[in-house]
CSV table of C-alpha atoms and ligand atoms in Angstrom, one decimal:
chain,number,residue,atom,x,y,z
A,15,UNK,CA,239.4,129.9,60.1
A,16,UNK,CA,237.0,130.5,63.0
A,17,UNK,CA,233.4,130.9,62.1
A,18,UNK,CA,231.9,134.2,63.3
A,19,UNK,CA,230.5,133.9,66.8
A,20,UNK,CA,227.6,136.1,65.5
A,21,UNK,CA,226.1,132.9,63.9
A,22,UNK,CA,225.7,131.0,67.1
A,23,UNK,CA,224.3,134.1,68.9
A,24,UNK,CA,221.8,135.0,66.2
A,25,UNK,CA,220.8,131.3,65.9
A,26,UNK,CA,220.2,131.0,69.6
A,27,UNK,CA,217.8,134.0,69.4
A,28,UNK,CA,215.9,132.7,66.4
A,29,UNK,CA,215.7,129.0,67.2
A,30,UNK,CA,214.0,127.3,70.1
A,31,UNK,CA,216.8,124.8,70.0
A,32,UNK,CA,219.9,126.6,71.5
A,33,UNK,CA,222.3,124.1,70.0
A,34,UNK,CA,221.2,124.8,66.4
A,35,UNK,CA,223.8,126.8,64.6
A,36,UNK,CA,222.9,125.8,61.1
A,37,UNK,CA,219.4,127.2,60.5
A,38,UNK,CA,217.8,127.0,57.1
A,39,UNK,CA,217.0,130.1,55.1
A,40,UNK,CA,213.3,129.3,55.5
A,41,UNK,CA,213.6,129.3,59.3
A,42,UNK,CA,215.3,132.7,59.3
A,43,UNK,CA,212.8,134.2,56.9
A,44,UNK,CA,209.9,132.8,59.0
A,45,UNK,CA,211.4,134.4,62.1
A,46,UNK,CA,212.0,137.7,60.5
A,47,UNK,CA,208.5,137.8,58.9
A,48,UNK,CA,206.9,137.1,62.3
A,49,UNK,CA,209.0,139.8,64.0
A,50,UNK,CA,208.2,142.3,61.3
A,51,UNK,CA,204.5,141.7,61.6
A,52,UNK,CA,204.7,142.1,65.4
A,53,UNK,CA,206.6,145.3,65.3
A,54,UNK,CA,204.4,146.9,62.6
A,55,UNK,CA,201.3,146.1,64.7
A,56,UNK,CA,203.1,147.5,67.8
A,57,UNK,CA,204.1,150.8,66.2
A,58,UNK,CA,200.7,151.2,64.6
A,59,UNK,CA,199.1,150.9,68.0
A,60,UNK,CA,201.7,152.9,70.1
A,61,UNK,CA,203.5,155.5,68.0
A,62,UNK,CA,201.5,158.5,66.8
A,63,UNK,CA,203.9,158.9,63.8
A,64,UNK,CA,203.4,155.4,62.5
A,65,UNK,CA,199.7,155.3,63.5
A,66,UNK,CA,199.3,158.1,60.9
A,67,UNK,CA,202.0,157.0,58.4
A,68,UNK,CA,201.1,153.3,58.2
A,69,UNK,CA,197.3,153.7,58.5
A,70,UNK,CA,196.4,152.0,55.3
A,71,UNK,CA,198.9,149.2,55.5
A,72,UNK,CA,198.7,145.6,56.8
A,73,UNK,CA,200.6,144.4,59.8
A,74,UNK,CA,199.8,140.8,60.6
A,75,UNK,CA,198.9,140.4,56.9
A,76,UNK,CA,202.6,140.4,55.8
A,77,UNK,CA,202.9,137.3,53.7
A,78,UNK,CA,206.5,137.5,52.6
A,79,UNK,CA,209.5,139.6,53.4
A,80,UNK,CA,209.1,141.3,50.0
A,81,UNK,CA,205.8,142.8,51.3
A,82,UNK,CA,208.0,145.1,53.3
A,83,UNK,CA,208.6,147.1,50.1
A,84,UNK,CA,205.2,148.6,50.2
A,85,UNK,CA,205.9,150.3,53.6
A,86,UNK,CA,207.1,153.9,53.4
A,87,UNK,CA,210.6,154.8,54.5
A,88,UNK,CA,211.4,156.6,57.7
A,89,UNK,CA,214.0,159.3,57.2
A,90,UNK,CA,216.4,161.3,59.4
A,91,UNK,CA,214.2,164.3,58.7
A,92,UNK,CA,211.2,162.5,60.1
A,93,UNK,CA,213.0,162.3,63.4
A,94,UNK,CA,214.0,165.9,63.5
A,95,UNK,CA,212.4,167.8,66.3
A,96,UNK,CA,209.5,165.3,66.7
A,97,UNK,CA,211.0,162.2,68.3
A,98,UNK,CA,208.1,162.3,70.8
A,99,UNK,CA,205.8,161.2,68.0
A,100,UNK,CA,207.9,158.0,67.7
A,101,UNK,CA,207.9,157.0,71.3
A,102,UNK,CA,205.9,153.8,72.1
A,103,UNK,CA,206.4,153.7,75.9
A,104,UNK,CA,205.8,156.0,78.9
A,105,UNK,CA,208.6,158.5,79.9
A,106,UNK,CA,209.2,156.4,83.0
A,107,UNK,CA,210.2,153.5,80.9
A,108,UNK,CA,212.8,155.5,79.0
A,109,UNK,CA,216.3,154.7,80.4
A,110,UNK,CA,218.5,156.5,77.9
A,111,UNK,CA,218.0,159.5,75.5
A,112,UNK,CA,220.6,160.4,72.9
A,113,UNK,CA,220.5,163.7,71.1
A,114,UNK,CA,222.1,164.0,67.7
A,115,UNK,CA,222.8,167.4,66.3
A,116,UNK,CA,223.4,168.2,62.6
A,117,UNK,CA,226.8,169.6,61.7
A,118,UNK,CA,227.1,173.4,61.3
A,119,UNK,CA,224.6,175.9,62.4
A,120,UNK,CA,221.4,173.8,61.8
A,121,UNK,CA,219.6,173.9,65.2
A,122,UNK,CA,217.5,170.8,64.4
A,123,UNK,CA,218.1,167.8,66.6
A,124,UNK,CA,217.2,164.1,66.5
A,125,UNK,CA,216.5,162.3,69.7
A,126,UNK,CA,216.7,158.5,70.1
A,127,UNK,CA,215.0,156.8,73.1
A,128,UNK,CA,215.9,153.5,74.7
A,129,UNK,CA,214.3,151.4,77.4
A,130,UNK,CA,216.4,149.3,79.8
A,131,UNK,CA,215.6,146.2,77.5
A,132,UNK,CA,216.7,148.2,74.4
A,133,UNK,CA,220.0,149.0,76.1
A,134,UNK,CA,220.4,145.3,77.2
A,135,UNK,CA,220.1,144.2,73.6
A,136,UNK,CA,223.0,146.5,72.6
A,137,UNK,CA,225.2,145.1,75.4
A,138,UNK,CA,224.3,141.6,74.3
A,139,UNK,CA,225.4,142.4,70.7
A,140,UNK,CA,228.6,144.0,71.9
A,141,UNK,CA,229.3,141.0,74.0
A,142,UNK,CA,229.0,138.5,71.2
A,143,UNK,CA,230.3,140.8,68.5
A,144,UNK,CA,233.5,141.6,70.5
A,145,UNK,CA,234.1,137.9,71.1
A,146,UNK,CA,235.3,137.9,67.5
A,147,UNK,CA,238.3,140.0,68.4
A,148,UNK,CA,239.1,139.5,72.2
A,149,UNK,CA,239.7,136.6,74.4
A,150,UNK,CA,239.1,136.2,78.1
A,151,UNK,CA,241.8,137.7,80.2
A,152,UNK,CA,242.7,140.4,77.7
A,153,UNK,CA,242.5,144.2,78.1
A,154,UNK,CA,240.7,146.6,75.8
A,155,UNK,CA,241.4,150.4,75.6
A,156,UNK,CA,238.3,152.2,74.4
A,157,UNK,CA,239.1,155.5,72.7
A,158,UNK,CA,235.5,156.7,72.8
A,159,UNK,CA,233.5,158.5,75.5
A,160,UNK,CA,232.2,156.3,78.3
A,161,UNK,CA,232.1,158.5,81.4
A,162,UNK,CA,228.3,158.5,81.7
A,163,UNK,CA,226.0,155.5,82.1
A,164,UNK,CA,224.9,153.9,78.8
A,165,UNK,CA,227.3,155.8,76.6
A,166,UNK,CA,229.0,153.6,74.0
A,167,UNK,CA,232.2,153.2,76.1
A,168,UNK,CA,230.2,152.3,79.2
A,169,UNK,CA,228.1,149.7,77.3
A,170,UNK,CA,231.2,148.2,75.8
A,171,UNK,CA,232.8,147.9,79.3
A,172,UNK,CA,229.7,146.1,80.6
A,173,UNK,CA,229.6,143.8,77.5
A,174,UNK,CA,233.3,142.9,77.9
A,175,UNK,CA,232.8,142.1,81.6
A,176,UNK,CA,230.6,139.3,80.5
A,177,UNK,CA,233.5,137.6,78.8
A,178,UNK,CA,236.1,138.2,81.5
A,179,UNK,CA,237.7,141.0,79.5
A,180,UNK,CA,238.7,144.3,81.1
A,181,UNK,CA,237.5,147.3,79.1
A,182,UNK,CA,239.2,150.6,80.0
A,183,UNK,CA,237.5,153.8,78.8
A,184,UNK,CA,240.1,156.4,77.7
A,185,UNK,CA,237.9,158.7,75.6
A,186,UNK,CA,238.9,160.5,72.4
A,187,UNK,CA,242.7,161.0,72.0
A,188,UNK,CA,243.8,164.6,72.4
A,189,UNK,CA,247.3,163.8,73.7
A,190,UNK,CA,248.7,160.9,71.7
A,191,UNK,CA,251.8,160.5,73.9
A,192,UNK,CA,249.6,160.1,77.0
A,193,UNK,CA,247.4,157.5,75.2
A,194,UNK,CA,250.5,155.6,73.9
A,195,UNK,CA,251.9,155.4,77.5
A,196,UNK,CA,248.6,154.2,78.7
A,197,UNK,CA,248.6,151.4,76.2
A,198,UNK,CA,252.0,150.3,77.4
A,199,UNK,CA,251.3,150.8,81.2
A,200,UNK,CA,247.9,149.0,81.1
A,201,UNK,CA,249.3,146.2,78.8
A,202,UNK,CA,246.5,146.7,76.3
A,203,UNK,CA,245.7,143.9,73.8
A,204,UNK,CA,242.9,145.5,71.8
A,205,UNK,CA,242.1,149.1,70.9
A,206,UNK,CA,238.6,150.3,69.9
A,207,UNK,CA,238.3,153.7,68.4
A,208,UNK,CA,237.3,156.1,65.6
A,209,UNK,CA,239.5,155.7,62.5
A,210,UNK,CA,241.5,158.9,62.3
A,211,UNK,CA,241.6,159.6,66.0
A,212,UNK,CA,243.1,156.1,66.5
A,213,UNK,CA,245.5,156.7,63.6
A,214,UNK,CA,246.9,159.6,65.5
A,215,UNK,CA,248.5,157.0,67.8
A,216,UNK,CA,249.9,154.7,65.2
A,217,UNK,CA,251.4,157.7,63.3
A,218,UNK,CA,252.9,159.5,66.3
A,219,UNK,CA,256.7,159.5,66.5
A,220,UNK,CA,256.4,157.9,69.9
A,221,UNK,CA,254.3,155.0,68.6
A,222,UNK,CA,257.4,152.8,68.7
A,223,UNK,CA,257.0,152.6,72.5
A,224,UNK,CA,254.2,150.2,71.8
A,225,UNK,CA,256.2,147.1,70.7
A,226,UNK,CA,255.0,145.3,67.6
A,227,UNK,CA,252.7,142.5,68.6
A,228,UNK,CA,251.6,144.3,71.8
A,229,UNK,CA,248.2,145.2,70.2
A,230,UNK,CA,246.6,142.1,68.7
A,231,UNK,CA,243.5,143.7,67.2
A,232,UNK,CA,242.1,147.2,66.4
A,233,UNK,CA,238.3,147.7,66.1
A,234,UNK,CA,237.3,150.8,64.1
A,235,UNK,CA,233.8,152.2,64.2
A,236,UNK,CA,231.7,155.3,63.5
A,237,UNK,CA,233.2,156.5,60.2
A,238,UNK,CA,234.5,155.4,56.8
A,239,UNK,CA,237.5,153.1,57.2
A,240,UNK,CA,239.9,153.6,54.3
A,241,UNK,CA,242.1,150.6,53.3
A,242,UNK,CA,245.0,153.1,53.6
A,243,UNK,CA,244.3,153.4,57.3
A,244,UNK,CA,244.0,149.7,57.7
A,245,UNK,CA,247.3,149.1,56.0
A,246,UNK,CA,249.0,151.6,58.4
A,247,UNK,CA,247.8,149.8,61.5
A,248,UNK,CA,248.9,146.5,60.1
A,249,UNK,CA,252.3,147.9,59.2
A,250,UNK,CA,253.0,149.8,62.5
A,251,UNK,CA,251.4,147.5,65.1
A,252,UNK,CA,251.4,144.2,63.2
A,253,UNK,CA,247.8,143.7,64.2
A,254,UNK,CA,244.5,142.9,62.5
A,255,UNK,CA,242.0,145.7,61.9
A,256,UNK,CA,238.3,144.9,62.2
A,257,UNK,CA,235.5,147.2,61.2
A,258,UNK,CA,232.2,147.6,63.1
A,259,UNK,CA,229.2,149.2,61.5
A,260,UNK,CA,226.5,150.8,63.6
A,261,UNK,CA,224.8,154.1,64.3
A,262,UNK,CA,222.8,155.6,67.2
A,263,UNK,CA,219.6,154.9,65.3
A,264,UNK,CA,220.5,151.2,65.2
A,265,UNK,CA,221.0,151.2,68.9
A,266,UNK,CA,224.8,151.7,68.4
A,267,UNK,CA,225.4,148.3,66.9
A,268,UNK,CA,224.7,146.9,63.5
A,269,UNK,CA,227.3,144.4,62.4
A,270,UNK,CA,230.9,143.4,62.8
A,271,UNK,CA,233.5,141.8,60.6
A,272,UNK,CA,234.9,138.3,61.2
A,273,UNK,CA,238.4,137.0,60.7
A,274,UNK,CA,237.8,136.6,56.9
A,275,UNK,CA,237.3,140.4,56.6
A,276,UNK,CA,234.6,139.8,53.9
A,277,UNK,CA,231.9,142.2,55.1
A,278,UNK,CA,230.0,142.8,58.4
A,279,UNK,CA,228.0,140.0,59.9
A,280,UNK,CA,224.7,141.8,60.7
A,281,UNK,CA,222.4,141.5,63.7
A,282,UNK,CA,219.8,139.6,61.8
A,283,UNK,CA,217.8,138.5,64.9
A,284,UNK,CA,217.3,142.2,66.0
A,285,UNK,CA,217.0,144.0,62.7
A,286,UNK,CA,215.9,143.5,59.1
A,287,UNK,CA,218.3,145.0,56.6
A,288,UNK,CA,217.5,146.1,53.0
A,289,UNK,CA,219.5,147.7,50.3
A,290,UNK,CA,217.6,150.2,48.1
A,291,UNK,CA,218.3,152.6,45.2
A,292,UNK,CA,219.0,155.9,46.9
A,293,UNK,CA,217.0,157.8,44.2
A,294,UNK,CA,214.0,155.5,43.4
A,295,UNK,CA,213.8,153.6,46.7
A,296,UNK,CA,213.5,150.3,44.7
A,297,UNK,CA,215.0,147.3,46.3
A,298,UNK,CA,218.4,146.1,45.2
A,299,UNK,CA,219.4,142.5,44.8
A,300,UNK,CA,222.4,140.7,46.3
A,301,UNK,CA,225.6,142.3,45.2
A,302,UNK,CA,224.0,145.5,43.9
A,303,UNK,CA,225.1,148.7,45.6
A,304,UNK,CA,222.7,151.0,47.3
A,305,UNK,CA,221.6,152.6,50.5
A,306,UNK,CA,221.3,150.6,53.7
A,307,UNK,CA,217.8,150.6,55.2
A,308,UNK,CA,216.8,148.8,58.4
A,309,UNK,CA,213.8,147.9,60.5
A,310,UNK,CA,214.2,147.1,64.2
A,311,UNK,CA,212.4,144.0,65.4
A,312,UNK,CA,212.6,144.2,69.2
A,313,UNK,CA,213.2,147.8,70.3
A,314,UNK,CA,210.5,148.9,72.6
A,315,UNK,CA,211.0,152.7,73.2
A,316,UNK,CA,211.4,153.8,69.6
A,317,UNK,CA,211.2,151.2,66.9
A,318,UNK,CA,212.1,152.3,63.4
A,319,UNK,CA,210.5,151.0,60.3
A,320,UNK,CA,212.6,151.1,57.1
A,321,UNK,CA,214.9,153.7,58.3
A,322,UNK,CA,217.1,155.2,55.6
A,323,UNK,CA,220.7,155.4,56.9
A,324,UNK,CA,222.2,157.3,54.0
A,325,UNK,CA,225.1,154.8,54.1
A,326,UNK,CA,226.2,153.2,50.9
A,327,UNK,CA,226.9,149.4,50.8
A,328,UNK,CA,225.7,146.2,49.3
A,329,UNK,CA,224.6,142.7,50.4
A,330,UNK,CA,227.3,140.2,49.8
A,331,UNK,CA,226.1,137.1,48.0
A,332,UNK,CA,227.2,133.6,48.8
A,333,UNK,CA,228.8,132.1,52.0
A,334,UNK,CA,231.5,133.9,54.0
A,335,UNK,CA,234.9,132.2,53.9
A,336,UNK,CA,234.5,131.8,57.7
A,337,UNK,CA,231.8,129.3,57.1
A,338,UNK,CA,228.7,131.4,57.8
A,339,UNK,CA,226.1,130.7,55.1
A,340,UNK,CA,222.7,132.0,55.9
A,341,UNK,CA,222.9,135.3,57.6
A,342,UNK,CA,223.3,138.5,55.8
A,343,UNK,CA,226.7,140.2,55.2
A,344,UNK,CA,227.1,143.8,54.1
A,345,UNK,CA,230.2,145.1,52.4
A,346,UNK,CA,232.2,147.8,54.3
A,347,UNK,CA,230.2,150.9,54.1
A,348,UNK,CA,231.5,153.2,51.3
A,349,UNK,CA,230.6,156.5,53.0
A,350,UNK,CA,227.2,158.3,53.3
A,351,UNK,CA,225.3,159.7,50.3
A,352,UNK,CA,225.1,163.2,51.8
A,353,UNK,CA,228.9,163.3,52.1
A,354,UNK,CA,229.4,163.2,48.3
A,355,UNK,CA,229.3,166.7,46.7
A,356,UNK,CA,228.9,167.4,43.0
A,357,UNK,CA,231.9,169.1,41.4
A,358,UNK,CA,230.3,169.8,38.1
A,359,UNK,CA,229.8,167.5,35.1
A,360,UNK,CA,229.4,163.9,36.3
A,361,UNK,CA,232.0,164.3,39.0
A,362,UNK,CA,231.2,163.6,42.6
A,363,UNK,CA,233.7,163.8,45.5
A,364,UNK,CA,233.3,162.2,48.9
A,365,UNK,CA,235.3,161.7,52.1
A,366,UNK,CA,236.1,158.1,51.0
A,367,UNK,CA,237.8,159.4,47.8
A,368,UNK,CA,239.9,161.8,49.9
A,369,UNK,CA,240.6,159.3,52.6
A,370,UNK,CA,241.8,156.7,50.2
A,371,UNK,CA,244.1,159.3,48.5
A,372,UNK,CA,245.4,161.2,51.5
A,373,UNK,CA,245.9,158.6,54.2
A,374,UNK,CA,248.5,157.0,51.9
A,375,UNK,CA,250.6,160.0,52.8
A,376,UNK,CA,253.0,159.0,55.6
A,377,UNK,CA,252.6,161.0,58.9
A,378,UNK,CA,249.2,162.5,58.0
A,379,UNK,CA,246.7,161.9,60.9
A,380,UNK,CA,243.8,164.1,59.9
A,381,UNK,CA,242.6,166.7,57.4
A,382,UNK,CA,239.8,169.1,56.9
A,383,UNK,CA,238.6,169.7,53.3
A,384,UNK,CA,236.4,172.4,51.9
A,385,UNK,CA,235.1,173.6,48.6
A,386,UNK,CA,235.1,177.3,47.7
A,387,UNK,CA,234.2,179.2,44.6
A,388,UNK,CA,236.8,181.7,43.4
A,389,UNK,CA,236.5,183.5,40.1
A,390,UNK,CA,233.7,181.1,39.1
A,391,UNK,CA,235.9,178.1,39.7
A,392,UNK,CA,235.5,175.4,42.3
A,393,UNK,CA,238.6,175.0,44.4
A,394,UNK,CA,239.4,172.3,47.0
A,395,UNK,CA,241.2,173.6,50.0
A,396,UNK,CA,242.8,171.2,52.5
A,397,UNK,CA,244.1,171.7,56.0
A,398,UNK,CA,246.5,168.8,56.8
A,399,UNK,CA,247.3,167.7,60.4
A,400,UNK,CA,250.3,165.5,61.1
A,401,UNK,CA,252.0,164.1,64.1
A,402,UNK,CA,255.3,165.4,62.8
A,403,UNK,CA,257.4,168.5,62.3
A,404,UNK,CA,258.1,167.7,58.6
A,405,UNK,CA,255.5,170.1,57.4
A,406,UNK,CA,256.9,170.7,54.0
A,407,UNK,CA,257.1,166.9,53.3
A,408,UNK,CA,253.5,166.3,54.3
A,409,UNK,CA,252.1,169.3,52.4
A,410,UNK,CA,254.0,168.4,49.2
A,411,UNK,CA,252.8,164.8,49.4
A,412,UNK,CA,249.2,165.8,50.2
A,413,UNK,CA,249.1,168.1,47.2
A,414,UNK,CA,250.5,165.3,45.0
A,415,UNK,CA,248.1,162.7,46.4
A,416,UNK,CA,245.2,165.1,45.6
A,417,UNK,CA,246.2,165.6,42.0
A,418,UNK,CA,246.6,161.9,41.5
A,419,UNK,CA,243.4,160.7,43.1
A,420,UNK,CA,241.3,159.3,40.2
A,421,UNK,CA,238.1,161.3,40.9
A,422,UNK,CA,240.0,164.6,41.2
A,423,UNK,CA,242.4,163.8,38.4
A,424,UNK,CA,239.5,163.5,35.9
A,425,UNK,CA,237.7,166.6,37.3
A,426,UNK,CA,240.9,168.7,37.2
A,427,UNK,CA,241.4,167.7,33.6
A,428,UNK,CA,238.1,168.9,32.4
A,429,UNK,CA,238.2,172.1,34.5
A,430,UNK,CA,235.5,171.1,37.1
A,431,UNK,CA,237.9,171.8,40.0
A,432,UNK,CA,241.3,172.9,40.9
A,433,UNK,CA,243.4,172.4,44.0
A,434,UNK,CA,243.5,175.6,46.1
A,435,UNK,CA,245.2,176.2,49.4
A,436,UNK,CA,246.9,173.2,51.1
A,437,UNK,CA,248.1,174.3,54.5
A,438,UNK,CA,249.3,172.8,57.8
A,439,UNK,CA,247.1,173.1,60.9
A,440,UNK,CA,245.4,171.3,63.8
A,441,UNK,CA,242.1,169.7,62.9
A,442,UNK,CA,239.3,169.5,65.5
A,443,UNK,CA,238.9,166.1,67.2
A,444,UNK,CA,235.6,164.3,67.2
A,445,UNK,CA,233.1,165.5,69.7
A,446,UNK,CA,230.9,162.4,70.0
A,447,UNK,CA,231.1,158.7,69.1
A,448,UNK,CA,228.7,159.5,66.2
A,449,UNK,CA,230.8,162.3,64.8
A,450,UNK,CA,231.5,161.9,61.1
A,451,UNK,CA,233.8,164.0,58.9
A,452,UNK,CA,232.4,165.9,56.0
A,453,UNK,CA,233.6,168.0,53.1
A,454,UNK,CA,232.7,171.6,53.9
A,455,UNK,CA,230.9,173.0,50.9
A,456,UNK,CA,231.2,176.8,51.0
A,457,UNK,CA,230.5,177.4,47.3
A,458,UNK,CA,227.0,179.0,47.6
B,510,LIG,ZN1,232.6,135.6,58.2
């Protein structure tokens, strides 16, 4: 099995010796400690937010990585409507601004700022991360926006150019037949996209036009990737399915799986990752689940210190079967904390629970779920979207899958929830590459 190319890339950034691929843990720790000290001093001097927030804490005095635990977290709420307090450079040095809006009617926004160097770091990561799944001479169809400079699709195209791979931006799929024909016409080898939007191709009746073996690999990003979705791509296209983990706050890229599919290999030369208890904030050890927290080492426009992602994962202990030993791996993210809603009693329900149950239903390509309160009882309503005319078949199977999903089964048994309306309908497609699906909670 081929060792992840991330190792060589990260090592070359950490070590003065470019041929070193087998760094020791001490060398990596030393590098990260030095970078953390530098960035803390930098934000304390340049960012009004951190100047106030980290006033009483040491920068250069960091003695060990564990000392990071004394630093306060940065939250998504901290960024809301006051990104300017985080900026460490002059406006003229800002190359790219990304505005993130909360779902629903909440008018609050989060802005992320990047310099040209910050953007270059993302392209560099995409370049080396993508070399896991593409080879020179291949063609990649990108089912994400990329029409404007420095959008995810555009950065990916520029990264692929560096390895003699042609990246073609298609954007989100609204017409699966058109996208399927494009894959055939352009002789596409690898598809990059958002899980359910990409699934709409594999589960379309015309999907057979793409011969088995045409697509070698699929890279899914931006949202929870259910094993049920992975199995479907493997079955229909006979390809491998890789998962990328990243967010706009991370500068779009965080980590990517290798051929062993045992967790993401993280960008350890650019970011320091921690797993913490979502409630107490206490650090979690290797193997223990918790919330992903990261600190950027090298971003200039808007570095983030101990940023709480809200994503649930864990550090995977021990070496990866691909041969990587030192650098950190995180398990596939199991959704976001805010996406889990309480049903009553000890029952919680999240998009991952629903995805795992529902995408086992043949022909389902997307769904929208909502919780309502009727006669003092919580009901789960689902709109099912399928690339088929067999509505009755899909609806019956969706209803059955819901009642059999372990979380729901237990909650139904003790009366915490019941299945309400399950209807057929078109579900809105993602609007941006950072769009994530949620359970609409309309109970209050
Ligand atoms: Zn690996």
